Coordinates of C-alpha atoms in Angstrom, one line a residue:
Chain A
M1 CA 88.5 115.6 73.1
D2 CA 85.3 117.5 74.1
F3 CA 84.6 121.1 73.6
T4 CA 85.3 122.1 77.2
T5 CA 88.7 120.3 77.3
Q6 CA 89.6 122.0 74.0
N7 CA 88.8 125.4 75.5
L8 CA 90.7 124.6 78.7
V9 CA 93.8 123.6 76.7
K10 CA 93.6 126.9 74.8
T11 CA 93.5 128.8 78.0
L12 CA 96.2 126.8 79.6
V13 CA 98.7 127.5 76.8
S14 CA 98.2 131.3 77.1
N15 CA 101.0 131.3 79.7
T16 CA 104.6 130.3 79.8
V17 CA 106.8 128.2 82.1
T18 CA 110.5 128.2 82.9
P19 CA 112.4 126.0 80.4
G20 CA 113.5 122.7 81.8
V21 CA 112.3 119.1 82.5
Y22 CA 109.1 118.6 84.5
L23 CA 108.4 115.3 86.3
I24 CA 104.6 115.5 86.4
G25 CA 102.3 113.2 88.3
A26 CA 99.4 112.2 86.0
G27 CA 97.3 111.0 88.8
P28 CA 95.5 107.6 88.9
G29 CA 94.1 107.6 85.3
A30 CA 91.1 109.9 84.8
A31 CA 92.3 112.9 82.7
D32 CA 90.8 115.5 85.0
L33 CA 92.5 114.1 88.1
I34 CA 95.8 115.7 87.1
T35 CA 96.6 119.1 88.8
V36 CA 95.9 122.4 87.0
R37 CA 99.7 123.0 87.1
G38 CA 100.3 119.6 85.5
A39 CA 97.7 120.1 82.8
R40 CA 99.1 123.7 82.0
I41 CA 102.7 122.4 81.6
L42 CA 101.5 119.4 79.5
A43 CA 99.6 121.9 77.2
L44 CA 102.9 123.9 76.8
A45 CA 105.3 121.0 76.5
D46 CA 107.5 120.5 73.4
I47 CA 108.0 116.8 74.1
V48 CA 106.3 114.4 76.5
F49 CA 107.7 111.0 77.7
Y50 CA 104.9 109.0 79.1
D51 CA 104.5 105.5 80.8
A52 CA 102.6 102.7 79.3
L53 CA 100.2 102.9 82.2
I54 CA 99.1 106.4 81.4
D55 CA 95.5 106.4 80.1
L56 CA 95.6 107.9 76.6
S57 CA 92.9 110.4 77.3
M58 CA 95.5 112.2 79.6
L59 CA 97.4 113.0 76.4
E60 CA 94.6 115.2 75.2
W61 CA 96.2 118.0 77.3
C62 CA 99.1 118.0 75.0
T63 CA 98.8 120.3 71.9
G64 CA 101.2 119.7 69.0
T65 CA 103.5 118.0 71.3
K66 CA 105.9 115.2 70.4
L67 CA 104.6 112.2 72.3
V68 CA 107.1 109.4 73.2
S69 CA 105.8 106.2 75.0
V70 CA 108.6 104.9 77.1
G71 CA 106.7 101.7 77.6
K72 CA 107.4 101.5 81.3
R73 CA 105.4 99.3 83.7
C74 CA 105.8 98.1 87.3
G75 CA 109.0 96.0 87.4
A76 CA 110.7 97.4 84.3
H77 CA 114.4 96.5 84.0
S78 CA 117.0 99.0 85.0
S79 CA 118.4 99.1 81.4
S80 CA 115.2 100.7 80.2
Q81 CA 115.2 103.1 83.2
H82 CA 118.8 104.1 82.2
F83 CA 117.6 104.7 78.6
I84 CA 114.7 106.9 79.9
N85 CA 117.2 109.0 81.9
K86 CA 119.4 109.5 78.8
Q87 CA 116.4 110.5 76.7
L88 CA 115.4 113.1 79.2
V89 CA 118.8 114.7 79.4
D90 CA 119.1 114.6 75.5
A91 CA 115.7 116.1 75.1
A92 CA 116.5 119.0 77.5
K93 CA 119.3 120.0 75.1
K94 CA 117.0 120.2 72.1
H95 CA 113.7 121.4 73.5
L96 CA 112.5 124.2 75.9
V97 CA 109.8 122.3 77.9
V98 CA 110.3 118.6 78.4
V99 CA 107.8 116.6 80.4
R100 CA 108.2 113.2 82.0
L101 CA 104.6 112.1 82.7
K102 CA 104.4 109.4 85.3
G103 CA 101.3 107.6 86.6
G104 CA 100.1 108.6 90.1
D105 CA 102.6 110.8 92.0
P106 CA 106.1 110.9 90.4
L107 CA 107.8 110.3 93.8
I108 CA 105.7 107.4 95.2
F109 CA 107.1 104.1 94.0
G110 CA 108.0 105.8 90.6
R111 CA 111.8 105.3 90.5
A112 CA 112.1 109.1 90.2
Q113 CA 115.4 109.1 92.2
E114 CA 117.2 107.8 89.1
E115 CA 115.8 110.4 86.8
I116 CA 116.5 113.1 89.3
D117 CA 120.1 112.0 89.7
A118 CA 120.6 111.9 85.9
L119 CA 119.2 115.4 85.5
E120 CA 121.3 116.9 88.4
Q121 CA 124.5 115.2 87.0
A122 CA 123.7 116.8 83.6
N123 CA 123.0 120.2 85.4
V124 CA 119.5 120.4 83.8
H125 CA 116.8 122.6 85.4
Y126 CA 114.0 120.4 86.6
E127 CA 110.9 120.7 88.7
I128 CA 108.5 118.1 90.1
V129 CA 104.7 118.5 89.9
P130 CA 103.0 116.2 92.5
G131 CA 100.0 114.0 91.4
I132 CA 97.2 112.1 93.1
T133 CA 98.8 108.9 94.2
T134 CA 96.6 105.8 93.6
A135 CA 96.0 105.1 97.3
L136 CA 94.2 108.5 97.6
A137 CA 92.3 108.1 94.5
A138 CA 91.1 104.6 95.5
S139 CA 90.1 105.9 98.9
A140 CA 88.0 108.7 97.2
Q141 CA 86.4 106.2 94.9
L142 CA 85.6 103.9 97.8
R143 CA 84.5 106.9 99.8
Q144 CA 86.5 105.5 102.8
P145 CA 89.1 107.5 104.7
P146 CA 92.1 105.2 105.2
T147 CA 92.5 106.8 108.7
T148 CA 89.8 107.6 111.2
R149 CA 90.2 108.9 114.7
E150 CA 88.7 105.8 116.2
L151 CA 90.3 103.0 114.2
S152 CA 93.6 104.1 112.7
R153 CA 95.8 107.2 113.0
T154 CA 98.5 105.7 110.7
L155 CA 98.5 104.9 107.0
T156 CA 101.4 102.9 105.4
L157 CA 102.0 102.8 101.7
T158 CA 104.3 100.0 100.5
T159 CA 105.2 97.6 97.8
L160 CA 106.4 94.9 100.2
P161 CA 104.3 92.1 101.7
G162 CA 105.0 92.1 105.5
R163 CA 107.8 93.6 107.5
C164 CA 106.0 96.9 107.5
S165 CA 102.8 96.7 109.3
H166 CA 101.6 96.6 112.9
A167 CA 98.5 94.7 114.1
D168 CA 97.3 97.6 116.2
H169 CA 94.5 98.7 113.9
K170 CA 96.7 100.5 111.4
T171 CA 95.8 100.8 107.7
T172 CA 98.1 99.5 105.0
I173 CA 97.9 100.1 101.3
Y174 CA 99.9 97.9 98.9
Y175 CA 100.9 99.1 95.5
M176 CA 101.8 96.8 92.6
A177 CA 100.1 94.0 94.5
R178 CA 98.4 91.8 91.9
D179 CA 101.2 89.2 91.9
Q180 CA 101.6 88.9 95.6
L181 CA 98.1 88.8 96.9
S182 CA 98.4 85.6 99.0
D183 CA 101.9 86.6 100.2
I184 CA 100.4 89.8 101.6
A185 CA 97.7 87.9 103.5
V186 CA 100.1 85.2 104.8
A187 CA 102.5 87.9 106.0
L188 CA 99.9 90.0 107.8
I189 CA 98.2 87.0 109.5
A190 CA 101.7 85.8 110.6
E191 CA 102.4 89.2 112.1
G192 CA 99.2 89.0 114.2
H193 CA 96.5 90.5 112.2
S194 CA 93.1 88.9 112.6
P195 CA 92.2 86.5 109.8
I196 CA 88.9 88.4 109.5
T197 CA 90.6 91.8 108.9
P198 CA 88.8 93.4 105.9
V199 CA 90.6 93.8 102.6
C200 CA 89.5 96.0 99.6
L201 CA 91.1 95.5 96.1
M202 CA 90.7 97.9 93.3
E203 CA 91.7 97.6 89.7
S204 CA 92.0 100.5 87.1
V205 CA 91.3 103.1 89.8
S206 CA 89.3 106.2 88.5
L207 CA 89.0 104.8 84.9
P208 CA 85.7 103.7 83.3
T209 CA 86.9 100.1 83.7
E210 CA 87.4 100.4 87.5
R211 CA 86.4 97.4 89.5
S212 CA 86.5 96.8 93.2
F213 CA 86.2 93.8 95.4
A214 CA 86.3 93.0 99.1
C215 CA 87.3 90.0 101.2
T216 CA 88.9 89.1 104.5
L217 CA 92.6 88.3 105.0
D218 CA 91.9 84.5 105.4
E219 CA 90.0 84.5 102.1
L220 CA 92.8 86.3 100.3
Q221 CA 95.3 83.8 101.8
L222 CA 93.4 80.8 100.6
G223 CA 91.8 82.0 97.3
D224 CA 93.3 81.6 93.9
V225 CA 92.2 85.1 92.9
H226 CA 94.7 86.2 90.1
H227 CA 92.1 85.3 87.5
H228 CA 89.8 88.0 88.8
F229 CA 92.0 90.7 87.4
L230 CA 92.6 91.9 83.9
D231 CA 96.0 91.4 82.3
R232 CA 98.3 94.4 82.6
Q233 CA 96.0 96.4 84.9
P234 CA 97.5 97.5 88.2
V235 CA 95.7 96.4 91.4
I236 CA 95.9 98.2 94.7
V237 CA 95.1 96.4 98.0
M238 CA 93.9 98.1 101.1
V239 CA 93.9 96.3 104.4
G240 CA 92.5 97.5 107.8
E241 CA 89.6 97.7 110.2
V242 CA 88.4 100.9 108.5
Y243 CA 87.1 98.8 105.5
R244 CA 84.8 96.6 107.5
K245 CA 81.6 98.1 106.2
K246 CA 82.8 97.6 102.6
L247 CA 82.6 93.8 103.1
Q248 CA 78.7 94.3 102.8
I249 CA 78.8 96.8 99.9
L250 CA 81.5 95.6 97.5
S251 CA 81.5 92.5 95.3
P252 CA 83.0 89.6 97.2
L253 CA 86.4 88.6 95.8
I254 CA 85.7 85.0 96.7
E255 CA 82.3 83.7 95.4
P256 CA 80.4 82.0 98.2
Q257 CA 80.6 78.2 97.8
I258 CA 77.2 76.8 97.0
D259 CA 76.5 73.2 97.9
P260 CA 75.5 71.4 94.6
S261 CA 72.7 69.6 96.4
V262 CA 71.1 73.0 97.0
L263 CA 71.2 73.7 93.2
R264 CA 69.7 70.3 92.5
A265 CA 66.9 70.9 94.9
A266 CA 66.1 74.3 93.4
S267 CA 65.9 73.0 89.8
Chain B
M1 CA 93.2 136.9 89.7
D2 CA 95.3 137.0 86.5
F3 CA 94.0 136.8 83.0
T4 CA 94.8 133.2 82.5
T5 CA 93.0 132.1 85.6
Q6 CA 90.0 134.2 84.7
N7 CA 89.9 132.5 81.3
L8 CA 90.4 129.1 82.9
V9 CA 87.4 129.7 85.2
K10 CA 85.2 130.8 82.3
T11 CA 86.0 127.5 80.5
L12 CA 85.6 125.4 83.6
V13 CA 82.0 126.6 84.1
S14 CA 80.9 125.8 80.6
N15 CA 80.0 122.3 81.8
T16 CA 77.8 120.9 84.5
V17 CA 78.1 118.4 87.4
T18 CA 75.6 116.2 89.1
P19 CA 73.9 118.0 92.0
G20 CA 75.1 117.1 95.4
V21 CA 77.8 117.7 98.0
Y22 CA 81.5 117.5 96.8
L23 CA 84.3 116.9 99.4
I24 CA 87.2 118.4 97.4
G25 CA 90.9 118.3 98.3
A26 CA 92.4 121.7 97.9
G27 CA 95.9 120.4 97.8
P28 CA 98.7 121.9 100.0
G29 CA 98.1 125.5 99.3
A30 CA 99.1 126.8 95.8
A31 CA 95.9 127.4 93.8
D32 CA 97.1 125.4 90.8
L33 CA 97.9 122.3 92.8
I34 CA 94.2 121.5 93.0
T35 CA 93.0 118.9 90.4
V36 CA 91.3 120.0 87.2
R37 CA 88.2 118.2 88.5
G38 CA 88.3 120.1 91.8
A39 CA 88.8 123.5 90.1
R40 CA 85.9 122.8 87.7
I41 CA 83.5 121.9 90.5
L42 CA 84.5 124.9 92.5
A43 CA 83.8 127.1 89.5
L44 CA 80.3 125.6 89.3
A45 CA 79.5 125.6 93.0
D46 CA 76.6 127.4 94.6
I47 CA 78.2 127.5 98.0
V48 CA 81.6 126.6 99.3
F49 CA 82.5 125.7 102.9
Y50 CA 86.3 126.1 103.4
D51 CA 88.8 125.5 106.2
A52 CA 90.8 128.3 107.8
L53 CA 93.9 126.7 106.5
I54 CA 92.9 127.2 102.8
D55 CA 95.0 129.8 101.1
L56 CA 92.7 132.5 99.9
S57 CA 94.0 132.4 96.3
M58 CA 92.3 129.0 96.0
L59 CA 88.9 130.8 96.3
E60 CA 89.5 132.5 92.9
W61 CA 88.3 129.3 91.3
C62 CA 84.8 130.2 92.7
T63 CA 82.7 132.5 90.6
G64 CA 79.7 134.2 92.2
T65 CA 79.7 131.5 94.8
K66 CA 78.6 132.0 98.4
L67 CA 81.8 131.4 100.5
V68 CA 81.6 130.3 104.1
S69 CA 84.7 129.9 106.2
V70 CA 84.2 127.2 108.8
G71 CA 87.3 128.2 110.6
K72 CA 88.5 124.7 111.1
R73 CA 92.1 124.0 112.0
C74 CA 94.1 121.0 113.3
G75 CA 92.6 120.0 116.6
A76 CA 89.2 121.6 116.2
H77 CA 86.6 120.5 118.8
S78 CA 84.0 117.9 117.9
S79 CA 81.2 120.5 118.4
S80 CA 82.4 122.6 115.5
Q81 CA 82.7 119.4 113.4
H82 CA 79.1 118.6 114.3
F83 CA 78.1 122.1 113.2
I84 CA 79.9 121.7 109.9
N85 CA 78.2 118.4 109.3
K86 CA 74.8 120.1 109.8
Q87 CA 75.7 123.0 107.6
L88 CA 76.5 120.6 104.7
V89 CA 73.3 118.7 105.0
D90 CA 71.2 121.9 105.3
A91 CA 73.0 123.5 102.3
A92 CA 72.3 120.4 100.2
K93 CA 68.6 121.1 100.6
K94 CA 68.8 124.6 99.3
H95 CA 71.6 124.5 96.7
L96 CA 72.4 122.3 93.7
V97 CA 76.2 122.1 94.0
V98 CA 77.7 122.3 97.5
V99 CA 81.4 122.1 98.1
R100 CA 83.3 121.3 101.2
L101 CA 86.8 122.4 100.5
K102 CA 89.4 120.7 102.7
G103 CA 93.2 121.3 102.8
G104 CA 95.4 118.6 101.3
D105 CA 93.4 115.4 100.5
P106 CA 89.9 115.3 102.1
L107 CA 90.5 111.7 103.4
I108 CA 94.0 112.0 104.9
F109 CA 93.7 113.2 108.6
G110 CA 90.8 115.4 107.5
R111 CA 88.0 114.0 109.7
A112 CA 86.0 113.3 106.5
Q113 CA 84.4 110.2 108.1
E114 CA 82.1 112.3 110.2
E115 CA 81.0 114.4 107.2
I116 CA 80.5 111.3 105.1
D117 CA 78.4 109.7 107.9
A118 CA 76.2 112.8 108.2
L119 CA 75.6 113.0 104.4
E120 CA 74.8 109.3 104.2
Q121 CA 72.4 109.5 107.1
A122 CA 70.7 112.4 105.4
N123 CA 70.6 110.5 102.1
V124 CA 72.4 113.3 100.3
H125 CA 74.3 112.5 97.0
Y126 CA 77.9 113.1 97.6
E127 CA 81.3 112.5 95.8
I128 CA 84.9 112.9 96.9
V129 CA 87.5 114.5 94.8
P130 CA 91.1 113.7 96.0
G131 CA 93.7 116.3 96.5
I132 CA 97.5 116.4 96.8
T133 CA 98.2 115.5 100.3
T134 CA 100.9 117.7 102.0
A135 CA 103.5 114.8 102.3
L136 CA 103.5 114.5 98.5
A137 CA 103.6 118.2 97.9
A138 CA 106.5 118.6 100.4
S139 CA 108.4 115.7 98.7
A140 CA 107.9 117.4 95.4
Q141 CA 109.2 120.8 96.7
L142 CA 112.2 119.0 98.4
R143 CA 112.7 117.0 95.1
Q144 CA 113.2 113.9 97.3
P145 CA 111.2 110.7 96.8
P146 CA 110.2 109.4 100.2
T147 CA 110.8 105.9 99.0
T148 CA 113.8 104.7 97.0
R149 CA 114.6 101.1 95.9
E150 CA 117.8 101.2 98.0
L151 CA 116.8 102.9 101.2
S152 CA 113.1 102.6 101.8
R153 CA 110.2 100.7 100.2
T154 CA 107.7 101.9 102.8
L155 CA 106.2 105.2 103.6
T156 CA 104.1 105.8 106.7
L157 CA 101.9 108.8 107.2
T158 CA 100.8 109.5 110.7
T159 CA 99.8 112.1 113.3
L160 CA 101.2 110.1 116.2
P161 CA 104.7 110.2 117.6
G162 CA 106.1 106.7 118.0
R163 CA 104.2 103.4 117.9
C164 CA 104.2 103.4 114.1
S165 CA 107.7 103.2 112.7
H166 CA 110.4 100.6 112.3
A167 CA 114.0 101.4 112.5
D168 CA 114.8 99.3 109.3
H169 CA 115.3 102.3 107.0
K170 CA 111.7 103.2 106.5
T171 CA 110.5 106.7 105.9
T172 CA 107.9 108.3 108.2
I173 CA 106.1 111.7 107.5
Y174 CA 104.3 113.3 110.5
Y175 CA 101.3 115.6 110.0
M176 CA 100.2 118.3 112.4
A177 CA 103.7 117.9 114.0
R178 CA 104.6 121.4 115.2
D179 CA 103.6 120.8 118.8
Q180 CA 105.2 117.4 119.2
L181 CA 108.6 117.9 117.6
S182 CA 110.7 116.6 120.4
D183 CA 108.2 113.9 121.3
I184 CA 108.7 112.5 117.8
A185 CA 112.4 112.4 118.1
V186 CA 112.3 110.9 121.6
A187 CA 110.0 108.1 120.5
L188 CA 111.9 107.3 117.3
I189 CA 115.3 107.1 119.2
A190 CA 113.7 104.9 121.8
E191 CA 112.4 102.6 119.0
G192 CA 116.0 102.1 117.8
H193 CA 116.4 104.8 115.2
S194 CA 120.0 106.2 115.0
P195 CA 120.2 109.6 116.6
I196 CA 121.9 110.8 113.4
T197 CA 118.8 109.9 111.3
P198 CA 118.1 112.9 109.1
V199 CA 114.9 115.0 109.5
C200 CA 113.4 117.6 107.1
L201 CA 110.8 120.0 108.4
M202 CA 108.7 122.1 106.1
E203 CA 106.3 125.0 106.9
S204 CA 103.6 126.4 104.5
V205 CA 104.3 123.9 101.8
S206 CA 103.8 125.1 98.2
L207 CA 103.0 128.7 99.3
P208 CA 105.2 131.8 98.7
T209 CA 106.0 131.7 102.5
E210 CA 107.3 128.1 102.4
R211 CA 110.4 127.4 104.5
S212 CA 112.3 124.2 105.0
F213 CA 114.9 123.1 107.6
A214 CA 117.0 120.0 108.2
C215 CA 118.5 118.5 111.4
T216 CA 119.2 115.1 112.9
L217 CA 117.0 113.2 115.4
D218 CA 119.2 114.0 118.3
E219 CA 119.1 117.8 117.4
L220 CA 115.3 117.6 117.2
Q221 CA 115.2 115.9 120.6
L222 CA 117.4 118.4 122.3
G223 CA 116.5 121.7 120.5
D224 CA 113.9 124.2 121.7
V225 CA 112.8 124.7 118.1
H226 CA 109.1 125.8 118.3
H227 CA 110.2 129.5 117.9
H228 CA 111.4 128.6 114.4
F229 CA 107.9 128.4 113.0
L230 CA 105.3 130.9 112.4
D231 CA 102.1 131.0 114.4
R232 CA 99.2 129.1 113.0
Q233 CA 101.1 127.6 110.0
P234 CA 101.2 123.8 109.7
V235 CA 104.5 122.0 109.8
I236 CA 105.3 118.6 108.3
V237 CA 108.2 116.5 109.5
M238 CA 109.9 113.9 107.3
V239 CA 112.2 111.3 108.9
G240 CA 114.4 108.8 107.2
E241 CA 117.7 107.9 105.6
V242 CA 116.4 109.1 102.2
Y243 CA 116.8 112.7 103.5
R244 CA 120.6 112.5 104.3
K245 CA 121.7 114.7 101.4
K246 CA 119.3 117.4 102.5
L247 CA 121.3 117.9 105.7
Q248 CA 123.9 119.7 103.4
I249 CA 121.4 121.6 101.4
L250 CA 118.6 122.9 103.6
S251 CA 119.0 125.5 106.4
P252 CA 120.0 123.9 109.7
L253 CA 117.1 123.8 112.2
I254 CA 119.6 124.2 115.0
E255 CA 122.1 127.0 114.5
P256 CA 125.7 125.8 115.0
Q257 CA 127.0 127.0 118.3
I258 CA 129.8 129.5 117.8
D259 CA 132.4 129.8 120.5
P260 CA 132.4 133.5 121.6
S261 CA 136.3 133.5 121.7
V262 CA 136.2 132.8 117.9
L263 CA 134.0 135.9 117.3
R264 CA 136.3 138.0 119.5
A265 CA 139.4 136.8 117.6
A266 CA 137.7 137.6 114.2
S267 CA 136.7 141.1 115.2

C-alpha cells in the first residue's frame, strides 16, 4: 500500500458508521474505483466477506479487519450461496460492522436478493452501497458511450444470449459471457442483427492485465475464440453500432487469415 | 465541509495525475458516492465544469479550484453543448488538470460522445472516470436488485417510452422520465405488459430530499401524477415484477380514493 492510500485509510477511519451488514460494490477491480462511502466502511469494518473475483489490492482499504474469502465466482452453486447467507447473519451477531464485498455493483447479477432475504428474515440492519458495474467501467476504458443520441437510446445488460435484444440499433452488454460467445452471436444474427454488427470484448476490466478485442458478429459466430482469454478471468461483451470505430482501433479477436503462398513469396 | 472530508481532501491532493481533461461521473448526488479516483482528481483539478444537476456538496472535493457551472440539464439545446465542448478544449490549453463533472455516469445518457469528439479533434489527452449511474443508486436505496434469477435476467436502461421492452418479466429503468410518465405506461401496456405490473418512482436519488413512490402500470397510465414531483428534480422510473413487494412498502403514487360517505360516518 502506498503512502497516499495509507493516509486515506487513516482519514477514512476517523468517522463511524451505523452497526450492521453492508453489501458494498467493489467496482470492476481497480482499488480506486470503489466509492468513497465504500472505502470508508471497509476501513471501519470488523469483518469482510469477499468474492474470489475481488482484486486483492482492494483489501488494502481494510485495517485490522478479519478477511474471509467466500470463494464465489460466476455460476457458484446455491449451497455455497446458502452458506454465505448464514455466515453474514452469524457475523452480525458477533461484530458491529460486517461487510459483504461484491465485485461490480452488488445488485447487478450479484445474487444479492438471497443475501437480502436472509438478512431481513434474521432482522439484521443492512445497507447497500452501490458500485461501478463492469459495463460502465468497460465503457469508460473504451472511451465509448454505450448510448448516443444518433445510434442508440437504449442499453440492455444481460446474462442471457438472445431473447432480450432488438435489431433496431440498440446496444447490448453481456455479463459472464466467456462461455457463450458463439451462442450470443448466433442468437443476435437469428434475431435480425446484421452479421457485420461490431462487437467489443474486454477481459479483466480496469486491472493492469486488462485486454480488449474487437470483431464482428459473424466472426464471433464462426471463430473458436475461447483460447484468447485467460482462465478464470471474466469477459464482458459489448454489441452495437456505437462500437463501429473500435473495429479499427482495438486488436482483432480473429487474426486475419494469411495465404501461405504470400508468406513463401515474402521469404 | 466536516473535519473528515477536509482531511480526506488533504490526503487526496498528496498525489498527482497526468495533465489532461477528465470526464468524471459524480454519481447520483450524495458527495460520498463518487469514486475515490473521481474525488482524488477533483481535489487536484485546476478548473471544474459542472452540470446544474450536481449537488453542491460534491464541490467540497475541490480545493482552490476554479468552478464553472455550465447549467446543463436534461434536454439542453445543442448550442449549449457546443459551447461546453469549446470551453473544455480552451481550458485544456490554459490548465493542467481540467475536470468535466457530470451527474451519474458520464457515458450513460450524458451526451459525452460530443465532448469526446471535440477533445479528440483538438488532440487533447483525456480520460473517463466512471460514476454510479442513477439506476444503480436507486436500486441500492430501494434495496431491490433490478434482476433476480427467478424473475428477470435482463435490465434495460432507456430514455424512450416503449420500443425497448419485452413483456417476459424483464426489468426496465427509465431515465429523464418525469415528463413522460403516462406515455411509458401506455406503451408498456400496449406491448403486452400486465396493467398490474409494479412501478417504483424515485426523485432526488441519494440526496436528503430523496422520495420514492410505488404504483401499478394502470395507475401510472390514468393518474395525473406530475404534481407529485418537485420542479427541476430528476425522476427515475423502474418497471418490473421484481418490484412487487415494494407496492406494500413505499408510499402509493396514487392516493386511494376515499368515499366521502365513509368520512362523514367517521366524524
